[in-house]
Each structure stands twice: as structure tokens, then as C-alpha cells.
Coordinates of C-alpha atoms in Angstrom, one line a residue:
Chain L
M778 CA -108.1 240.4 85.1
I779 CA -106.0 243.5 85.5
A780 CA -108.0 246.3 87.2
E781 CA -107.8 249.6 85.4
S782 CA -107.6 251.3 88.8
I783 CA -104.3 249.5 89.6
V784 CA -102.8 250.3 86.2
A785 CA -103.8 253.9 86.8
V786 CA -101.7 254.2 90.0
V787 CA -98.5 253.4 88.1
P788 CA -97.0 256.6 86.8
Q789 CA -96.0 256.9 83.2
G790 CA -92.4 255.8 82.5
S791 CA -91.8 254.5 86.0
R792 CA -89.4 251.7 87.0
V793 CA -91.6 248.8 88.3
L794 CA -90.9 245.7 90.3
D795 CA -93.8 243.3 90.3
L796 CA -93.6 240.8 93.2
G797 CA -95.5 237.6 92.3
C798 CA -95.9 238.8 88.7
G799 CA -97.7 235.7 87.5
D800 CA -97.7 235.3 83.7
G801 CA -96.3 238.9 83.3
A802 CA -99.5 240.3 81.7
L803 CA -99.5 243.4 83.9
L804 CA -95.8 244.2 83.4
A805 CA -96.2 243.6 79.6
R806 CA -99.1 246.0 79.6
L807 CA -97.3 248.6 81.7
Q808 CA -94.3 248.4 79.3
A809 CA -96.4 248.7 76.2
E810 CA -99.0 251.3 77.3
R811 CA -97.2 253.3 80.0
G812 CA -93.6 253.2 78.9
C813 CA -92.6 251.5 82.1
Q814 CA -89.6 249.2 82.5
G815 CA -88.8 246.7 85.2
Y816 CA -88.8 243.2 86.4
G817 CA -91.2 240.6 87.7
I818 CA -90.5 238.1 90.4
E819 CA -92.2 234.7 90.1
L820 CA -91.5 231.3 91.6
D821 CA -93.7 229.0 89.5
D822 CA -92.0 227.4 86.5
A823 CA -95.0 227.7 84.2
K824 CA -95.6 231.3 85.0
V825 CA -91.9 232.1 84.6
L826 CA -92.1 230.6 81.1
A827 CA -95.2 232.6 80.3
C828 CA -93.3 235.8 81.3
M829 CA -90.4 234.8 79.0
R830 CA -92.8 234.3 76.1
R831 CA -94.1 237.8 76.7
G832 CA -90.6 239.2 76.7
V833 CA -91.0 240.3 80.3
D834 CA -87.8 240.3 82.4
V835 CA -88.7 237.7 85.0
L836 CA -86.5 236.6 87.9
Q837 CA -87.3 233.2 89.3
L838 CA -86.8 233.9 93.0
N839 CA -88.6 232.9 96.2
L840 CA -90.1 236.0 97.9
E841 CA -89.9 234.3 101.2
E842 CA -86.2 234.8 101.0
G843 CA -86.6 238.6 100.9
L844 CA -85.5 241.2 98.4
A845 CA -81.8 241.5 99.4
I846 CA -81.0 241.3 95.7
F847 CA -82.4 244.8 95.2
A848 CA -80.8 248.0 96.4
D849 CA -82.7 250.6 98.3
D850 CA -84.9 252.9 96.3
S851 CA -84.2 251.0 93.1
F852 CA -87.8 251.2 91.8
D853 CA -90.4 253.9 91.5
V854 CA -93.2 251.4 92.1
V855 CA -93.2 248.0 93.7
L856 CA -96.4 246.0 93.1
Q857 CA -97.5 243.3 95.4
L858 CA -100.8 242.3 93.9
D859 CA -102.6 239.3 95.2
T860 CA -99.3 238.0 96.7
L861 CA -99.4 239.2 100.3
Q862 CA -101.8 236.5 101.3
N863 CA -99.5 233.7 100.1
L864 CA -96.4 234.9 102.0
R865 CA -95.4 233.8 105.4
N866 CA -93.2 236.8 106.3
T867 CA -95.9 239.4 105.7
T868 CA -94.4 242.3 107.7
A869 CA -90.8 241.8 106.5
M870 CA -92.1 241.8 102.9
L871 CA -94.0 245.0 103.4
R872 CA -91.0 246.7 104.9
E873 CA -88.8 245.4 102.0
T874 CA -91.4 246.7 99.5
A875 CA -91.1 250.1 101.0
R876 CA -87.3 249.9 101.1
V877 CA -86.7 249.1 97.4
G878 CA -89.5 251.2 96.0
R879 CA -90.7 254.8 96.5
L880 CA -94.3 253.7 96.0
G881 CA -95.7 250.4 97.2
V882 CA -99.0 249.0 95.9
V883 CA -100.5 246.1 97.7
S884 CA -103.7 244.3 96.9
F885 CA -105.3 241.3 98.6
P886 CA -108.7 239.6 99.1
N887 CA -110.7 241.4 101.7
F888 CA -112.0 238.8 104.1
A889 CA -114.5 241.3 105.5
H890 CA -116.4 241.6 102.2
W891 CA -120.0 241.1 103.1
P892 CA -120.6 237.8 101.2
N893 CA -117.6 236.4 103.2
R894 CA -119.1 237.6 106.4
L895 CA -122.4 236.0 105.5
S896 CA -120.7 232.7 104.7
V897 CA -119.0 232.6 108.0
L898 CA -122.2 233.6 109.8
R899 CA -123.8 230.5 108.1
G900 CA -120.9 228.6 109.6
R901 CA -118.9 227.9 106.4
M902 CA -115.6 229.4 105.1
P903 CA -116.3 231.6 102.0
V904 CA -115.6 230.4 98.5
T905 CA -115.8 233.3 96.1
R906 CA -114.2 234.7 93.0
A907 CA -111.6 236.6 95.2
L908 CA -111.2 233.6 97.5
P909 CA -111.8 230.7 95.2
Y910 CA -110.3 228.0 97.3
Q911 CA -111.7 225.5 99.8
W912 CA -110.4 226.0 103.3
H913 CA -108.3 222.9 103.2
D914 CA -106.4 223.5 100.0
T915 CA -106.0 227.3 100.0
P916 CA -102.6 228.9 99.3
N917 CA -103.8 231.9 101.2
I918 CA -102.0 231.5 104.5
R919 CA -102.7 235.1 105.6
V920 CA -106.4 236.2 105.5
G921 CA -107.0 239.7 106.6
T922 CA -109.4 242.6 106.0
F923 CA -109.2 246.0 104.6
A924 CA -109.4 247.4 108.2
D925 CA -106.7 245.0 109.4
F926 CA -104.3 246.3 106.8
E927 CA -104.7 249.9 108.0
V928 CA -103.5 248.8 111.4
L929 CA -100.6 246.7 110.0
A930 CA -99.4 249.5 107.7
G931 CA -99.0 251.7 110.8
Q932 CA -97.1 248.9 112.6
C933 CA -94.8 248.5 109.7
G934 CA -94.0 252.2 109.5
L935 CA -95.8 252.7 106.2
R936 CA -97.6 256.0 105.3
V937 CA -100.7 255.0 103.4
L938 CA -101.2 257.4 100.5
D939 CA -104.4 255.9 99.1
A940 CA -106.7 253.1 100.0
F941 CA -109.7 251.8 98.1
G942 CA -111.6 248.6 97.4
L943 CA -112.2 246.8 94.2
R944 CA -115.3 244.8 93.2
D945 CA -115.6 243.4 89.7
G946 CA -112.7 245.6 88.7
Q947 CA -114.5 248.7 89.8
R948 CA -113.3 251.1 92.4
V949 CA -115.3 251.0 95.7
G950 CA -114.8 254.2 97.6
R951 CA -117.4 254.0 100.4
W952 CA -117.3 251.4 103.1
P953 CA -114.7 249.3 101.3
N954 CA -114.2 247.0 104.3
L955 CA -117.8 245.8 103.8
R956 CA -118.3 246.3 100.1
A957 CA -115.0 245.4 98.4
A958 CA -113.8 241.9 97.4
T959 CA -110.3 243.2 97.1
A960 CA -108.4 245.7 99.2
V961 CA -105.8 248.0 97.5
F962 CA -103.4 250.2 99.4
T963 CA -100.7 252.5 98.1
F964 CA -98.0 253.6 100.5
E965 CA -94.6 254.9 101.0
R966 CA -92.0 254.7 103.8
G967 CA -93.3 256.6 106.9
Chain N
M204 CA -87.5 218.8 65.4
G205 CA -84.7 217.9 63.2
S206 CA -80.9 217.7 63.1
V207 CA -78.8 220.1 61.1
G208 CA -77.5 216.9 59.4
L209 CA -73.9 216.3 58.4
V210 CA -71.6 219.1 59.2
I211 CA -68.0 219.7 58.0
P212 CA -65.8 221.7 60.3
Q213 CA -64.2 224.8 58.8
Q214 CA -60.9 226.5 59.6
M215 CA -59.8 230.1 59.6
F216 CA -56.2 231.2 59.9
F217 CA -55.2 234.4 61.6
A218 CA -51.7 235.7 60.7
E219 CA -51.9 238.7 63.1
P220 CA -50.7 237.8 66.7
L221 CA -53.3 237.5 69.4
P222 CA -52.1 239.6 72.4
L223 CA -52.9 237.7 75.6
R224 CA -53.8 238.9 79.1
S225 CA -50.5 237.5 80.5
G226 CA -48.5 239.9 78.3
A227 CA -47.5 237.1 75.9
A228 CA -49.0 236.6 72.5
L229 CA -50.0 233.8 70.2
A230 CA -47.9 234.4 67.1
D231 CA -50.5 233.1 64.7
Y232 CA -53.3 230.7 65.1
T233 CA -56.1 228.7 63.4
L234 CA -59.6 228.5 64.7
V235 CA -61.8 225.5 63.9
Y236 CA -65.5 226.5 63.7
E237 CA -68.8 225.2 62.5
T238 CA -71.9 227.0 61.3
Y239 CA -75.5 226.0 61.1
G240 CA -78.4 227.8 59.5
R241 CA -78.2 230.8 57.2
L242 CA -76.8 234.2 57.9
N243 CA -79.5 236.7 56.9
A244 CA -78.9 239.6 54.5
D245 CA -78.0 242.2 57.2
A246 CA -76.1 239.6 59.2
S247 CA -78.3 240.3 62.2
N248 CA -79.3 236.7 63.1
A249 CA -76.0 235.2 64.3
V250 CA -75.7 233.4 67.6
L251 CA -72.3 232.4 68.9
V252 CA -72.0 229.3 71.1
C253 CA -69.1 229.1 73.6
H254 CA -67.9 225.8 74.8
A255 CA -66.8 224.6 78.2
L256 CA -63.9 222.3 79.2
N257 CA -64.5 219.1 77.3
A258 CA -66.0 220.3 74.0
G259 CA -65.2 222.1 70.8
A260 CA -66.6 223.6 67.6
H261 CA -68.8 220.6 66.9
V262 CA -71.9 221.9 68.7
A263 CA -74.8 220.4 66.6
G264 CA -75.4 217.9 63.8
E265 CA -73.5 214.9 62.9
A266 CA -69.7 214.9 62.2
A267 CA -68.1 212.7 59.5
D268 CA -67.4 210.1 62.2
G269 CA -71.0 210.1 63.2
S270 CA -70.6 211.9 66.5
L271 CA -73.4 214.2 67.5
G272 CA -72.6 217.8 68.5
W273 CA -72.4 218.4 72.2
W274 CA -75.4 220.7 72.3
D275 CA -77.4 219.0 69.5
N276 CA -80.4 218.7 71.8
L277 CA -80.7 222.5 71.8
I278 CA -79.7 223.4 68.3
G279 CA -81.3 222.5 65.0
P280 CA -84.3 223.1 62.8
G281 CA -87.3 223.6 65.1
K282 CA -85.2 223.1 68.3
P283 CA -85.1 225.8 71.0
L284 CA -82.1 227.5 69.2
D285 CA -83.8 227.2 65.8
T286 CA -81.4 227.0 62.9
D287 CA -84.3 227.7 60.5
R288 CA -84.3 231.3 61.9
L289 CA -80.9 231.8 63.5
F290 CA -77.4 231.4 62.2
V291 CA -75.3 229.5 64.7
V292 CA -71.6 229.6 65.1
G293 CA -69.6 227.1 67.2
V294 CA -65.9 227.8 67.6
N295 CA -63.1 225.9 69.3
N296 CA -60.9 228.0 71.6
P297 CA -57.2 228.3 71.2
G298 CA -55.4 226.1 73.7
S299 CA -58.0 223.5 73.4
C300 CA -57.4 220.1 71.8
F301 CA -60.3 219.9 69.3
G302 CA -58.7 221.4 66.2
S303 CA -57.9 225.0 66.9
T304 CA -54.2 225.9 67.6
G305 CA -53.3 224.3 70.9
P306 CA -50.5 222.6 72.9
M307 CA -50.4 219.6 70.5
H308 CA -49.6 221.9 67.5
V309 CA -46.2 223.1 66.3
N310 CA -44.9 226.3 67.8
P311 CA -43.8 228.4 64.8
A312 CA -41.1 230.0 66.9
T313 CA -39.3 226.8 67.7
G314 CA -40.5 224.3 65.1
R315 CA -41.4 221.9 67.9
V316 CA -44.7 221.0 69.4
Y317 CA -45.8 223.6 72.0
G318 CA -46.5 221.2 74.8
A319 CA -46.0 223.1 78.1
D320 CA -44.8 226.2 76.1
F321 CA -48.3 227.0 75.0
P322 CA -49.0 230.4 76.5
V323 CA -51.6 230.6 79.4
V324 CA -54.9 231.7 77.9
T325 CA -57.8 233.3 79.7
V326 CA -61.5 233.6 79.1
E327 CA -60.9 237.2 77.8
D328 CA -58.3 236.0 75.4
W329 CA -60.7 233.4 74.0
V330 CA -63.3 236.1 73.6
D331 CA -60.8 238.3 71.7
A332 CA -60.1 235.3 69.4
Q333 CA -63.8 234.7 68.9
A334 CA -64.5 238.4 68.1
R335 CA -62.0 238.2 65.3
L336 CA -63.6 235.2 63.8
V337 CA -67.0 236.8 64.1
Q338 CA -65.8 239.9 62.4
R339 CA -64.2 237.9 59.5
L340 CA -67.6 236.1 59.0
G341 CA -69.0 239.6 58.3
I342 CA -71.1 239.8 61.5
R343 CA -70.9 243.3 63.0
Q344 CA -73.3 242.5 65.9
L345 CA -74.2 239.1 67.2
A346 CA -77.9 238.5 68.0
A347 CA -76.7 236.6 71.0
V348 CA -73.8 234.8 72.7
I349 CA -74.7 231.7 74.7
G350 CA -72.6 229.4 76.8
G351 CA -72.8 227.0 79.8
S352 CA -70.3 226.7 82.7
L353 CA -67.0 228.0 81.4
G354 CA -68.9 228.8 78.2
G355 CA -71.2 231.0 80.3
M356 CA -68.1 232.9 81.5
Q357 CA -67.2 233.6 77.9
A358 CA -70.7 234.9 77.2
L359 CA -70.4 237.2 80.2
A360 CA -67.0 238.4 79.1
W361 CA -68.3 239.3 75.7
T362 CA -70.6 241.9 77.3
R363 CA -67.6 243.4 79.1
R364 CA -65.2 243.5 76.2
Y365 CA -67.4 244.0 73.2
P366 CA -70.8 245.2 74.5
E367 CA -71.7 246.8 71.2
R368 CA -71.0 243.6 69.3
L369 CA -73.8 241.6 70.8
R370 CA -77.4 242.1 71.9
D371 CA -78.3 239.2 74.1
C372 CA -76.1 237.3 76.5
I373 CA -77.3 233.9 77.7
A374 CA -75.2 232.4 80.5
V375 CA -76.1 229.0 81.9
A376 CA -74.8 227.2 85.0
T377 CA -72.0 229.7 85.5
A378 CA -70.5 231.9 88.2
P379 CA -68.8 235.3 88.5
N380 CA -65.7 233.5 89.6
L381 CA -64.6 230.1 91.0
S382 CA -64.9 229.5 94.7
A383 CA -62.0 228.2 96.8
Q384 CA -63.6 224.8 96.6
N385 CA -63.8 225.0 92.9
I386 CA -60.1 226.0 92.5
A387 CA -59.3 223.2 94.9
F388 CA -60.9 220.6 92.7
N389 CA -59.0 222.0 89.7
E390 CA -55.8 221.9 91.6
V391 CA -56.2 218.2 92.5
A392 CA -56.9 217.4 88.9
R393 CA -53.8 219.4 87.8
R394 CA -51.6 217.7 90.4
A395 CA -52.8 214.3 89.2
I396 CA -51.6 215.2 85.7
V397 CA -48.4 217.0 86.5
T398 CA -47.2 214.2 88.9
D399 CA -47.8 211.5 86.4
P400 CA -44.3 210.2 85.4
D401 CA -45.4 210.3 81.8
F402 CA -46.0 214.1 82.0
H403 CA -42.4 215.0 81.4
G404 CA -42.9 218.6 82.4
G405 CA -45.6 218.9 79.7
H406 CA -43.3 217.9 76.9
F407 CA -44.6 214.3 76.9
L408 CA -45.2 214.2 73.1
A409 CA -41.5 214.8 72.6
H410 CA -41.0 211.7 74.8
G411 CA -43.5 209.6 73.0
A412 CA -45.6 209.4 76.1
I413 CA -49.1 210.4 77.3
P414 CA -49.9 211.0 81.0
R415 CA -53.0 208.9 80.8
R416 CA -53.0 208.0 84.5
G417 CA -53.1 211.7 85.5
L418 CA -55.8 212.5 83.0
R419 CA -57.9 209.6 84.2
V420 CA -57.8 210.8 87.8
A421 CA -58.4 214.4 86.7
R422 CA -61.5 213.3 84.8
M423 CA -62.8 211.2 87.7
I424 CA -62.5 214.1 90.1
G425 CA -64.2 216.5 87.6
H426 CA -67.0 214.1 86.9
I427 CA -67.9 213.7 90.5
T428 CA -68.4 217.5 90.7
Y429 CA -70.6 217.6 87.7
L430 CA -73.2 215.2 89.2
S431 CA -75.4 215.8 92.2
D432 CA -75.3 213.5 95.2
D433 CA -78.9 212.5 94.4
S434 CA -78.3 211.7 90.7
M435 CA -75.3 209.6 91.6
E436 CA -77.4 207.8 94.3
N437 CA -80.2 207.2 91.8
K438 CA -77.9 206.0 89.0
F439 CA -75.5 203.9 91.0
G440 CA -76.4 203.8 94.7
R441 CA -74.4 201.1 96.4
A442 CA -74.9 198.7 93.5
L443 CA -72.1 196.1 93.2
R444 CA -70.4 194.9 90.1
H445 CA -70.7 191.3 91.2
A446 CA -73.1 189.5 93.4
E447 CA -70.5 188.8 96.1
L448 CA -67.9 191.1 97.7
A449 CA -64.4 190.3 96.5
F450 CA -62.8 191.7 99.7
S451 CA -60.2 193.4 97.5
T452 CA -58.9 196.9 97.9
Q453 CA -57.9 197.2 94.2
A454 CA -60.6 195.4 92.2
I455 CA -63.7 197.3 91.2
E456 CA -66.4 196.5 93.7
F457 CA -69.1 199.2 93.3
Q458 CA -70.7 200.3 90.0
I459 CA -69.8 203.9 90.7
E460 CA -66.1 202.9 90.6
S461 CA -66.6 201.2 87.3
Y462 CA -68.4 204.2 85.9
L463 CA -65.7 206.7 87.0
R464 CA -62.9 204.5 85.7
H465 CA -64.7 204.1 82.4
Q466 CA -65.2 207.9 82.1
G467 CA -61.5 208.4 83.0
D468 CA -60.3 205.8 80.5
K469 CA -62.4 207.3 77.7
F470 CA -61.3 210.8 78.4
S471 CA -57.6 209.9 78.6
E472 CA -57.7 208.6 75.1
Y473 CA -58.6 211.9 73.5
F474 CA -58.0 214.8 75.8
D475 CA -54.7 216.6 75.9
A476 CA -53.0 217.0 79.3
N477 CA -51.7 220.5 78.7
T478 CA -55.1 221.6 77.5
Y479 CA -56.6 220.3 80.8
L480 CA -54.1 222.4 82.7
L481 CA -54.8 225.5 80.5
I482 CA -58.5 225.3 80.6
T483 CA -58.8 224.7 84.4
R484 CA -56.4 227.7 84.8
A485 CA -58.6 229.9 82.6
L486 CA -61.5 228.9 84.9
D487 CA -59.5 229.8 88.0
Y488 CA -58.5 233.2 86.6
F489 CA -61.9 234.3 85.5
D490 CA -62.9 237.0 87.9
P491 CA -64.4 240.2 86.3
A492 CA -64.8 241.9 89.6
R493 CA -61.1 241.7 90.4
E494 CA -60.1 244.7 88.4
H495 CA -62.9 246.7 90.1
D496 CA -61.8 246.0 93.7
G497 CA -64.2 243.1 94.0
N498 CA -67.2 245.2 92.8
L499 CA -69.0 242.9 90.4
A500 CA -71.6 245.6 89.5
A501 CA -68.8 247.9 88.3
A502 CA -67.5 245.1 86.1
F503 CA -70.7 245.1 84.1
A504 CA -71.2 248.8 83.9
M505 CA -70.4 248.9 80.2
A506 CA -73.0 246.2 79.4
R507 CA -75.9 248.7 79.9
D508 CA -77.5 248.0 76.5
N509 CA -77.2 244.3 76.6
R510 CA -80.0 242.0 77.6
F511 CA -79.2 239.0 79.8
L512 CA -80.7 235.6 80.6
L513 CA -79.1 233.7 83.4
V514 CA -80.1 230.1 84.1
S515 CA -79.0 228.0 87.1
F516 CA -79.9 224.5 88.4
T517 CA -80.9 223.9 92.0
T518 CA -78.7 220.8 92.4
D519 CA -75.6 222.3 90.7
W520 CA -73.2 222.6 93.6
R521 CA -70.2 223.4 91.4
F522 CA -71.9 226.6 90.0
S523 CA -74.7 227.0 92.4
P524 CA -77.8 229.2 92.0
A525 CA -76.4 231.5 94.7
R526 CA -73.5 232.3 92.4
A527 CA -75.8 233.0 89.4
R528 CA -77.8 235.3 91.7
E529 CA -74.6 237.3 92.3
I530 CA -74.4 238.0 88.6
V531 CA -78.1 238.9 88.5
K532 CA -77.6 241.3 91.4
A533 CA -74.7 243.0 89.6
L534 CA -76.9 243.5 86.5
L535 CA -79.8 244.7 88.6
D536 CA -77.5 247.3 90.3
N537 CA -76.7 248.6 86.8
R538 CA -80.4 248.5 85.8
I539 CA -79.6 246.2 83.0
R540 CA -82.3 244.0 81.5
V541 CA -82.0 240.5 82.9
A542 CA -84.2 237.4 83.2
Y543 CA -83.3 234.6 85.5
A544 CA -84.5 231.0 85.7
E545 CA -83.7 228.7 88.5
I546 CA -84.5 225.2 87.3
A547 CA -85.2 222.5 89.8
A548 CA -83.4 219.8 87.9
P549 CA -81.9 216.8 89.7
H550 CA -78.8 216.4 87.6
G551 CA -76.3 218.8 89.1
H552 CA -74.0 220.8 86.9
D553 CA -74.5 218.4 84.0
A554 CA -78.1 219.6 83.7
F555 CA -77.0 222.4 81.4
L556 CA -76.3 219.8 78.7
L557 CA -79.5 217.9 79.2
D558 CA -83.0 218.7 77.9
D559 CA -85.1 219.4 80.9
P560 CA -88.3 220.8 79.4
R561 CA -88.5 223.8 81.8
Y562 CA -84.9 224.7 80.9
H563 CA -85.3 224.3 77.1
G564 CA -88.7 226.0 77.4
V565 CA -87.1 229.1 78.8
L566 CA -84.3 229.0 76.2
R567 CA -86.8 228.5 73.4
A568 CA -88.8 231.6 74.5
A569 CA -85.6 233.7 74.7
F570 CA -84.5 232.6 71.2
E571 CA -87.9 233.2 69.7
R572 CA -87.7 236.8 70.9
I573 CA -84.1 237.1 69.7
A574 CA -85.0 235.7 66.3
K575 CA -88.0 238.1 66.0
E576 CA -85.8 241.0 67.0
S577 CA -83.3 240.0 64.3
G578 CA -86.1 240.1 61.7
Q579 CA -86.4 236.4 61.4

């Protein structure tokens, strides 16, 4: 599901790089509805093929190897949606995101969402829509919270422009660290 | 998925000289080509297929001698490059030995077989020759040009020389230039041919000879570089020809030896030695960045309106993914539309001729869009 509030932060006509673009649905939509152009990066064969079928310009690259292929400031917007938690080199990737794009947009599952807290209080790792995996087979190697990211952004020299939570695709403004399943941050180089 | 069926190669004669990069010219020449499918009314659905070292115009379908086209697994009705929707042109390059004017033909200036006197041709020269053929076929703009390996270099060169005469460029298992290692392999192959006593300075036909020994060794070297270590290991390993060791330094002991000798023998029966020299030289010379002080991005600046698909194979050590990514980067630096697939196929460079479903899936998706965009 593509949250309207994420589509909304991408300015009309902007050049977009979508890191971990999946099946390319978001890019296809940004191209069709917002006159954007750009590329998606995806590692998975099936998803690369899905992007090709949509006519999305997908590059099959491993994000763990960085973004050296892109020049500084080559995009208006770099999206890193539901990807951060799968990457080993989190801080390097955030710096790279800020280097190649003027605006960075990151989203990731908020581990401090209250059902997750309840689950851990009960002694079990959470399994929810945003965190659908069992602890032993999850691809999410970085689990963090909305509040954690605010700290990390500072450490990576990012200036946070906007931060909000998402629950069922709806924007959560108040107490996002407790009330949002997904954390969304937009930022630029500090 | 079907075959295009029986195909008859066609010929087109060009009386006007073809100026070559070297400064020389080809006085006149004939190109052998094949076409499959139907050119639509506004001639917008044509796809040109460029060949690599050991191939020609017979790309798909069955020739009169029963041989299948070299890219028949890709091209035909319902296949990834669908001839029900797209019109496909395969052409043999000048200097090759599969029908078009080459070293085995008569030099009109001397009345003797060209042999070693055939002028040195480059990738760009081939593209110029292809462009003339395409124009004569009434195609103002190709829907796409596709090629693998050396063919990929031609597809890339099209976007530099005639960017307005094609829309899509699909370059598979190729590189922006040859590495020193690649040139080294080519040089060993060339020395094997040139030092064969039957080579006679390239005028072996005039001596009633063919430098088969040199060609065999050249092919053996080339063949090793087309396969991956793993695929060779899986196919042959250390398997022996006979149950017991013969303790001979000359007899064939290992299956891999038998295979390479067989490939060499087959090749030396049909391939022209001068063509081998010419084509490997064309590979060596290809280097679009050279005239831009090594800046590959500058070399593609004129291709702004083209759309690219690059494909590489993870086990291809002759044209590695890293080399394909250099091309992708040059295109990105120009903000050119490009897609890139890196296929984890085990077969080395040869993978571009095989039908890995991930590889063909990506090509099918690209050609479906291309067909749609040409109104098919």
C-alpha cells in the first residue's frame, strides 16, 4: 500500500531515486500522476522484472555497496521506504541518501508502536502488519523507533524537515513514537 | 512459442564507398541480411540485431541447411523478441566471413582475394554500414537495436552515431572498452593464427592453404574465456576420457581437452583467419571514451533521448558486471533513461546466448513496451 502522505511529500516534476523500489508501483505512480522521472534500485530478480513490466527504469544493484554510481545532488528526492531496516550499513546509507538527493524521505517500522511494546511486555517479539515476520526469519536486521531515528539523524548530520507517523496509511501527528506503526522522516543535509 | 520457420538470406549491394575510421574506405560492398516479422505501415516497429564474433545475419529461424539462427531462443512468434509484433533485421558485418563482403572476397581494386589487404574495420564502421542498410529498407527510426558482447558495443555505438535513428538500445554482456586482460587474450589468439606456417601473411588462400592450427588454438583460448570456472567444473571437472591414465603428454587425457579440441576443430573448418584478426581488433579498438579524454559520460552526451537497457551476468569475467555498471553510470551522469539487470547466471559470458528465464523475462518486458510504443 502506498501511503498518500508519502506521495504528497514528493514535489511535482521532481527527479526521484527510489532505494529498494520493490515492484516499482510508487515510481510508476509518481511518473503518471506527478510528472516525476527517475530510477528505482532493487536487488530481487522478481521485483526487478515487475518494475520492467511497469516500464519503470530499475537498476539491479546491491544497496549495501553504496550509491557511488550516482553523482552528488543528482536527484530532487531520494526515497528509502521500508528499506532502512534491511540494510547493514544504516548510517552510511543515510549519508549517501543526503549526498545524492536534496530531499531524503525515510520510512521504517516503528518498534515503539504500542502493540509492539505490549507484545514485548508479554515476553514475545511482536508480529504485526508493519513487522510481519517471526523473530527467527525476519529480514529486518535493524529495528529502531521513531525516537531513535531523531537521535541517529543528528549523528549523521541530517537536518530533519518533517517527521510523522503512519497508521493504516493515515498520518499520526501526536505521540507518533507510541501511536504510529511506521515512522516517516524527511530530511536534508545539515 | 514458435519459430520464424525457413528463412532465406537476402543481399544488398552498396556501390558508394564506405569511409572507414582508419581513413581507408571499402570501395563497394554487399551486406547479407535476414528479416523476420512484418514491417508496419509507418516502419516504426523494426529491431536491428547486431552480432558478435562468431555469428552473422542468420539470427533466427531455420536456414536451408537446417541450421538454427544463433539467437533463435530469443526471436520468433511469441518469443521475448516477438516477431508477431516486431520486425527484426539481422545483418552480417563487412569483414566477417558469413556472406557480407570480407577478406575471402575479391578486392575490386586488384582482382585478387582481399586476404590480409581487407581494410581494418571498427565497430563504428559496422554501424555506418548497418545504418545504410536500415535506410534502404525504408526505416527512418529503429524501435530498438540489440546486441550482446561485441554486438552490444555496436548497439551502444548506434546511440552515439545516429541517436535520432533509434529509440531503445539494449546492450547485453558488454563493456565500454576491453580491459588489458581482454586485449591480451585477443593478442594470444592472433599470434596463434599469424605464426601458423599456413598463414602466409594473410594471403593463405592464394597459397591454397588455411591456417587451421592457428584458428584452432585461437578458438580454444576464446572458448575458455566465454565459460565460467564453475560451469567448466560442472560440465567437465577432472573427468577423464579413459578409465586409466595414459601417461602421455600428447594424448587427450581430460574431457575438457577433448571438448576444447573439438571446438577448435569445428571452428577452423568454417571461420576465416583474417576475419578473426579483424574482429578481435575491432573489439580492441572500441573505446568511446577515448575521444573524450577518457570521460565515458561525455561520450554518451548525444544519446539523451535514447532509452537503454543494460544486462550483465554475474559469472561473466570477460565482460563483468562492473564494466556494465560503468556504462550505466555514464548514462546516469547524463540523466538518460536506463534500466539495468544483473543476472546471477552460472554460465559466464556465454549466458547471453542462453535462455535463463530471468534474463529472457527482462528482455520480454522491454520488448513488450517497445512493441507497444511502436503501435504494435
